[in-house]
Coordinates of C-alpha atoms and ligand atoms in Angstrom, one line a residue:
M1 CA 9.2 19.8 6.7
R2 CA 9.4 18.5 10.2
P3 CA 7.7 15.2 11.2
P4 CA 4.5 15.7 13.1
P5 CA 5.0 16.1 16.8
A6 CA 4.4 13.0 18.9
D7 CA 1.6 14.7 20.8
A8 CA -0.3 16.0 17.7
K9 CA -2.9 13.2 18.1
E10 CA -5.6 14.8 16.0
E11 CA -3.2 15.5 13.1
C12 CA -1.7 12.0 13.3
L13 CA -5.2 10.5 13.1
L14 CA -5.8 12.5 10.0
D15 CA -2.5 11.6 8.5
A16 CA -0.6 14.9 8.4
R17 CA 2.3 13.5 6.3
A18 CA 3.0 15.2 3.0
I19 CA 2.6 14.0 -0.6
G20 CA 5.9 14.0 -2.5
V21 CA 5.9 14.9 -6.1
F22 CA 8.8 15.0 -8.6
D23 CA 9.4 15.8 -12.3
S24 CA 12.4 16.5 -14.5
G25 CA 11.6 20.2 -14.2
L26 CA 8.7 22.5 -13.9
G27 CA 6.1 20.4 -15.8
G28 CA 5.1 18.5 -12.7
L29 CA 3.8 21.7 -11.2
T30 CA 0.8 21.2 -13.4
A31 CA 0.1 18.1 -11.3
V32 CA 0.7 20.1 -8.1
R33 CA -1.8 22.7 -9.3
Q34 CA -4.4 19.9 -9.6
L35 CA -3.4 18.2 -6.3
R36 CA -3.9 21.6 -4.5
R37 CA -7.2 22.1 -6.2
L38 CA -8.5 18.6 -5.2
M39 CA -6.9 18.4 -1.8
P40 CA -6.2 21.9 -0.4
S41 CA -5.5 20.4 3.1
E42 CA -2.5 18.4 2.0
N43 CA 1.1 19.4 2.4
I44 CA 3.2 18.9 -0.7
I45 CA 6.9 18.5 -1.3
Y46 CA 7.9 19.1 -4.9
F47 CA 11.3 18.3 -6.5
G48 CA 12.0 19.5 -10.0
D49 CA 15.3 18.2 -11.5
T50 CA 16.0 21.4 -13.5
A51 CA 19.7 20.7 -13.6
R52 CA 19.1 17.6 -15.7
V53 CA 15.9 18.5 -17.7
P54 CA 14.9 17.3 -20.2
Y55 CA 14.6 13.6 -19.3
G56 CA 12.7 12.8 -22.5
N57 CA 15.6 11.8 -24.7
R58 CA 17.5 9.8 -22.1
S59 CA 18.1 6.0 -21.9
R60 CA 16.0 3.9 -19.5
E61 CA 19.2 3.2 -17.4
T62 CA 19.8 6.9 -16.9
L63 CA 16.1 7.6 -16.2
L64 CA 16.1 4.9 -13.6
Q65 CA 19.2 6.4 -11.9
Y66 CA 17.7 9.9 -11.9
A67 CA 14.3 8.7 -10.7
R68 CA 15.9 6.8 -7.8
Q69 CA 17.8 9.8 -6.8
D70 CA 14.7 12.0 -7.0
M71 CA 12.8 9.5 -4.8
R72 CA 15.7 9.3 -2.3
F73 CA 15.6 13.0 -1.9
L74 CA 11.9 13.1 -1.4
S75 CA 12.2 10.2 1.1
R76 CA 14.0 12.6 3.5
F77 CA 10.5 13.9 4.3
Q78 CA 7.7 12.1 6.1
L79 CA 5.5 11.1 3.1
K80 CA 2.3 9.1 2.9
A81 CA 2.4 8.9 -0.9
A82 CA 4.3 10.0 -3.9
V83 CA 3.3 11.2 -7.4
V84 CA 5.7 10.7 -10.3
A85 CA 4.6 13.8 -12.2
C86 CA 6.7 12.9 -15.2
G87 CA 5.4 11.0 -18.1
T88 CA 8.8 9.9 -19.1
V89 CA 9.7 8.3 -15.7
S90 CA 6.1 7.0 -15.3
S91 CA 6.4 5.3 -18.7
N92 CA 9.9 3.8 -18.1
C93 CA 10.5 3.1 -14.4
L94 CA 7.3 3.2 -12.4
E95 CA 7.3 -0.5 -11.5
E96 CA 10.9 -0.4 -10.2
L97 CA 10.1 2.7 -8.0
Q98 CA 7.0 1.1 -6.7
A99 CA 8.7 -2.1 -5.8
E100 CA 11.5 -0.2 -4.0
S101 CA 9.2 2.1 -2.0
A102 CA 7.4 1.7 1.3
I103 CA 4.8 4.3 0.3
P104 CA 2.3 4.1 -2.6
I105 CA 3.5 5.8 -5.8
T106 CA 1.1 7.0 -8.4
G107 CA 2.3 7.5 -12.0
V108 CA 0.5 9.4 -14.8
V109 CA 0.1 6.6 -17.5
E110 CA -2.7 4.4 -16.1
P111 CA -5.0 7.2 -14.9
A112 CA -4.7 9.1 -18.1
A113 CA -5.3 6.0 -20.3
A114 CA -8.4 5.2 -18.2
R115 CA -9.7 8.7 -18.7
A116 CA -9.0 8.7 -22.5
A117 CA -10.6 5.3 -22.9
A118 CA -13.7 6.6 -21.1
L119 CA -13.9 9.7 -23.2
T120 CA -13.4 8.5 -26.8
R121 CA -16.4 7.9 -28.9
S122 CA -14.6 6.8 -32.1
G123 CA -12.0 4.6 -30.4
R124 CA -9.3 6.6 -32.1
V125 CA -7.0 8.0 -29.5
G126 CA -3.9 10.2 -29.9
L127 CA -0.9 10.4 -27.6
V128 CA 1.7 13.2 -27.6
A129 CA 4.7 12.7 -25.3
T130 CA 8.4 12.7 -25.1
R131 CA 10.6 10.3 -27.2
A132 CA 11.3 8.1 -24.2
S133 CA 7.7 7.9 -23.2
V134 CA 6.6 6.9 -26.7
A135 CA 9.4 4.5 -27.2
S136 CA 8.5 2.7 -24.0
G137 CA 5.1 1.7 -25.3
A138 CA 3.7 2.1 -21.8
Y139 CA 0.6 4.1 -22.9
E140 CA -0.2 1.5 -25.6
R141 CA 0.0 -1.3 -23.1
A142 CA -2.2 0.5 -20.7
F143 CA -4.8 1.1 -23.5
L144 CA -4.6 -2.5 -24.5
R145 CA -5.4 -3.7 -21.0
L146 CA -8.4 -1.3 -20.9
D147 CA -9.8 -2.0 -24.4
P148 CA -7.9 -4.0 -27.1
G149 CA -10.2 -2.4 -29.7
L150 CA -8.8 1.1 -29.3
E151 CA -6.6 2.5 -32.1
I152 CA -3.7 4.5 -30.7
K153 CA -1.6 7.0 -32.7
A154 CA 1.4 8.0 -30.6
L155 CA 3.8 10.9 -31.5
A156 CA 7.0 12.1 -29.9
C157 CA 7.2 15.9 -29.6
P158 CA 10.7 16.6 -28.4
L159 CA 10.6 20.3 -28.9
F160 CA 7.6 20.9 -26.6
V161 CA 9.4 20.5 -23.3
P162 CA 12.3 23.0 -24.0
L163 CA 9.9 25.5 -25.4
V164 CA 7.6 25.3 -22.4
E165 CA 10.6 25.5 -20.0
E166 CA 11.5 28.7 -21.8
G167 CA 8.0 30.0 -21.2
R168 CA 7.2 29.9 -25.0
C169 CA 3.7 28.5 -24.5
R170 CA 1.4 31.4 -25.0
P171 CA -1.1 31.7 -27.9
G172 CA 0.3 34.1 -30.5
D173 CA 3.9 32.9 -30.0
V174 CA 4.8 32.1 -33.6
V175 CA 7.5 29.5 -32.7
I176 CA 5.4 27.2 -30.5
E177 CA 2.4 27.6 -32.9
T178 CA 4.5 26.6 -35.9
V179 CA 6.0 23.6 -34.0
A180 CA 2.6 22.5 -32.8
R181 CA 1.0 22.7 -36.2
E182 CA 3.7 20.6 -37.7
Y183 CA 3.9 18.0 -34.9
L184 CA 0.1 17.5 -34.7
A185 CA -0.7 17.3 -38.5
P186 CA -0.6 13.4 -38.5
L187 CA -3.0 13.3 -35.5
R188 CA -5.4 15.5 -37.3
E189 CA -5.2 13.3 -40.3
A190 CA -5.7 10.2 -38.2
G191 CA -9.0 11.8 -37.0
V192 CA -8.4 11.1 -33.3
D193 CA -11.3 12.4 -31.1
T194 CA -9.3 12.2 -27.8
L195 CA -5.7 13.3 -27.3
V196 CA -3.6 12.4 -24.2
L197 CA -1.2 15.2 -23.4
G198 CA 1.2 12.5 -22.1
C199 CA 3.8 14.8 -20.6
T200 CA 3.2 17.1 -17.6
H201 CA 4.6 20.1 -19.4
Y202 CA 1.9 19.9 -22.1
P203 CA -1.1 21.3 -20.2
L204 CA 0.6 24.6 -20.6
L205 CA 0.1 24.1 -24.3
A206 CA -3.5 23.1 -24.0
E207 CA -4.8 26.2 -25.7
I208 CA -2.4 25.9 -28.6
I209 CA -2.8 22.2 -29.0
G210 CA -6.6 22.6 -28.7
G211 CA -6.5 25.3 -31.3
V212 CA -4.7 23.1 -33.8
M213 CA -6.8 19.9 -33.1
G214 CA -10.1 21.8 -33.1
P215 CA -13.0 21.8 -30.6
D216 CA -14.1 18.1 -31.3
T217 CA -10.9 16.7 -29.8
A218 CA -11.0 16.1 -26.1
L219 CA -7.7 16.7 -24.3
V220 CA -6.6 14.6 -21.4
D221 CA -4.3 16.3 -18.8
V222 CA -2.1 13.6 -17.3
G223 CA -1.2 15.6 -14.2
A224 CA -4.9 16.2 -13.4
E225 CA -5.6 12.4 -13.8
A226 CA -2.7 11.5 -11.6
A227 CA -3.9 14.0 -9.0
R228 CA -7.4 12.4 -9.0
S229 CA -5.9 8.9 -8.7
C230 CA -3.7 10.0 -5.8
R231 CA -6.7 11.5 -4.0
D232 CA -8.8 8.3 -4.5
L233 CA -5.9 6.2 -3.2
L234 CA -5.6 8.3 -0.1
A235 CA -9.3 8.3 0.5
R236 CA -9.5 4.5 0.2
R237 CA -6.7 4.3 2.8
D238 CA -8.4 6.8 5.0
A239 CA -5.2 8.8 4.8
L240 CA -6.4 12.3 3.8
A241 CA -5.4 15.3 5.9
D242 CA -7.9 17.6 7.4
R243 CA -6.3 20.9 8.2
P244 CA -7.6 24.3 7.0
A245 CA -4.8 24.8 4.4
G246 CA -1.9 22.7 3.5
E247 CA 1.5 24.1 2.4
A248 CA 3.8 23.3 -0.5
R249 CA 7.6 23.3 -0.4
F250 CA 9.6 23.4 -3.6
Y251 CA 13.1 22.1 -4.3
T252 CA 15.1 22.3 -7.5
S253 CA 18.5 20.9 -8.5
D254 CA 19.5 24.1 -10.4
R255 CA 19.3 27.8 -9.7
A256 CA 16.2 28.6 -7.7
A257 CA 15.7 31.9 -9.5
N258 CA 15.0 30.2 -12.8
F259 CA 12.5 27.9 -11.2
Q260 CA 10.8 30.8 -9.4
R261 CA 10.5 32.8 -12.6
L262 CA 8.1 30.3 -14.2
A263 CA 6.6 28.5 -11.2
A264 CA 3.6 30.8 -10.9
L265 CA 2.7 30.2 -14.6
F266 CA 2.7 26.4 -14.1
L267 CA 0.9 26.6 -10.8
G268 CA -1.7 29.0 -12.0
E269 CA -1.1 31.1 -8.9
D270 CA 0.0 34.6 -8.3
G271 CA 3.0 35.5 -6.2
A272 CA 6.5 34.0 -5.8
V273 CA 7.0 30.6 -4.4
Q274 CA 9.8 29.8 -2.0
V275 CA 12.3 27.5 -3.7
E276 CA 15.5 25.8 -2.3
Q277 CA 18.3 24.4 -4.4
V278 CA 19.5 20.9 -3.6
D279 CA 22.5 19.0 -4.8
I280 CA 20.8 15.9 -6.2
S281 CA 24.2 14.1 -6.8
Q282 CA 24.3 13.6 -3.0
Y283 CA 21.3 11.2 -3.2
Ligands
DGL301 N1 7.4 16.5 -17.6 C1 8.2 15.5 -18.2 C2 7.3 14.4 -18.7 O1 6.1 14.4 -18.3 C3 9.1 16.1 -19.2 C4 10.1 15.1 -19.7 C5 11.4 15.8 -20.0 O2 12.0 16.3 -19.2 O3 11.7 15.6 -21.2 O4 7.6 13.5 -19.5

């Protein structure tokens, strides 16, 4: 995306710069879907690191290296804000990325914890996320800051991301339904009334997870909460764009065709998206 032309006064006043978004793969597109719903005027640059997905079982050092490369790639564009649409990176390296960046960066943990704390009636909140997210304790710390009285039951669900990346997320799919029932049994037993879907891949499983947990459990979509938080941040800074329709550009570190195949499902939109492959090792 080109920088805004110097004479585009009106656009510059309304901050025409894009919002950068990255994830380990396709999951972050669920956050893009919400960003586009909330802020249809904004331009979005998305990077999905499909060559190195999943991030969820990696060490903190590797995650930081990957996340820095992802941010360096996004920094090629004129950005006014970035969203780390990856629960794993948000849980493990958000502070480093924020400290190193000249633009504000929103993660998914704080906004989702705030939403769950506001929703729960019993004070018993569940969290499903990747291994690295759960091991980091970041969600628990966020809950503790909000309300030390909350009881948090956190569970790693490492098979969810590869199954979603394979498109195995539809109700009736016996594999994902079996895995979900087995993973979620301890949360049902714990009687949580609110469940944070702590990974941006998981909203694709909302119907299946909701079916297992039952109608009395509220589900929190971390991508949607991060999108809301990003919108509020831009509004506070008077940095929202005001054009009839923004555009989104998509970049991936592995074959574009694979990304394209599933992007519409994640975005909830019809039609193929334009995707470009980049060599992330260059960043
Ligand atoms: N969407 C990423 C997250 O939110 C998936 C992590 C992974 O790649 O394992 O955690």
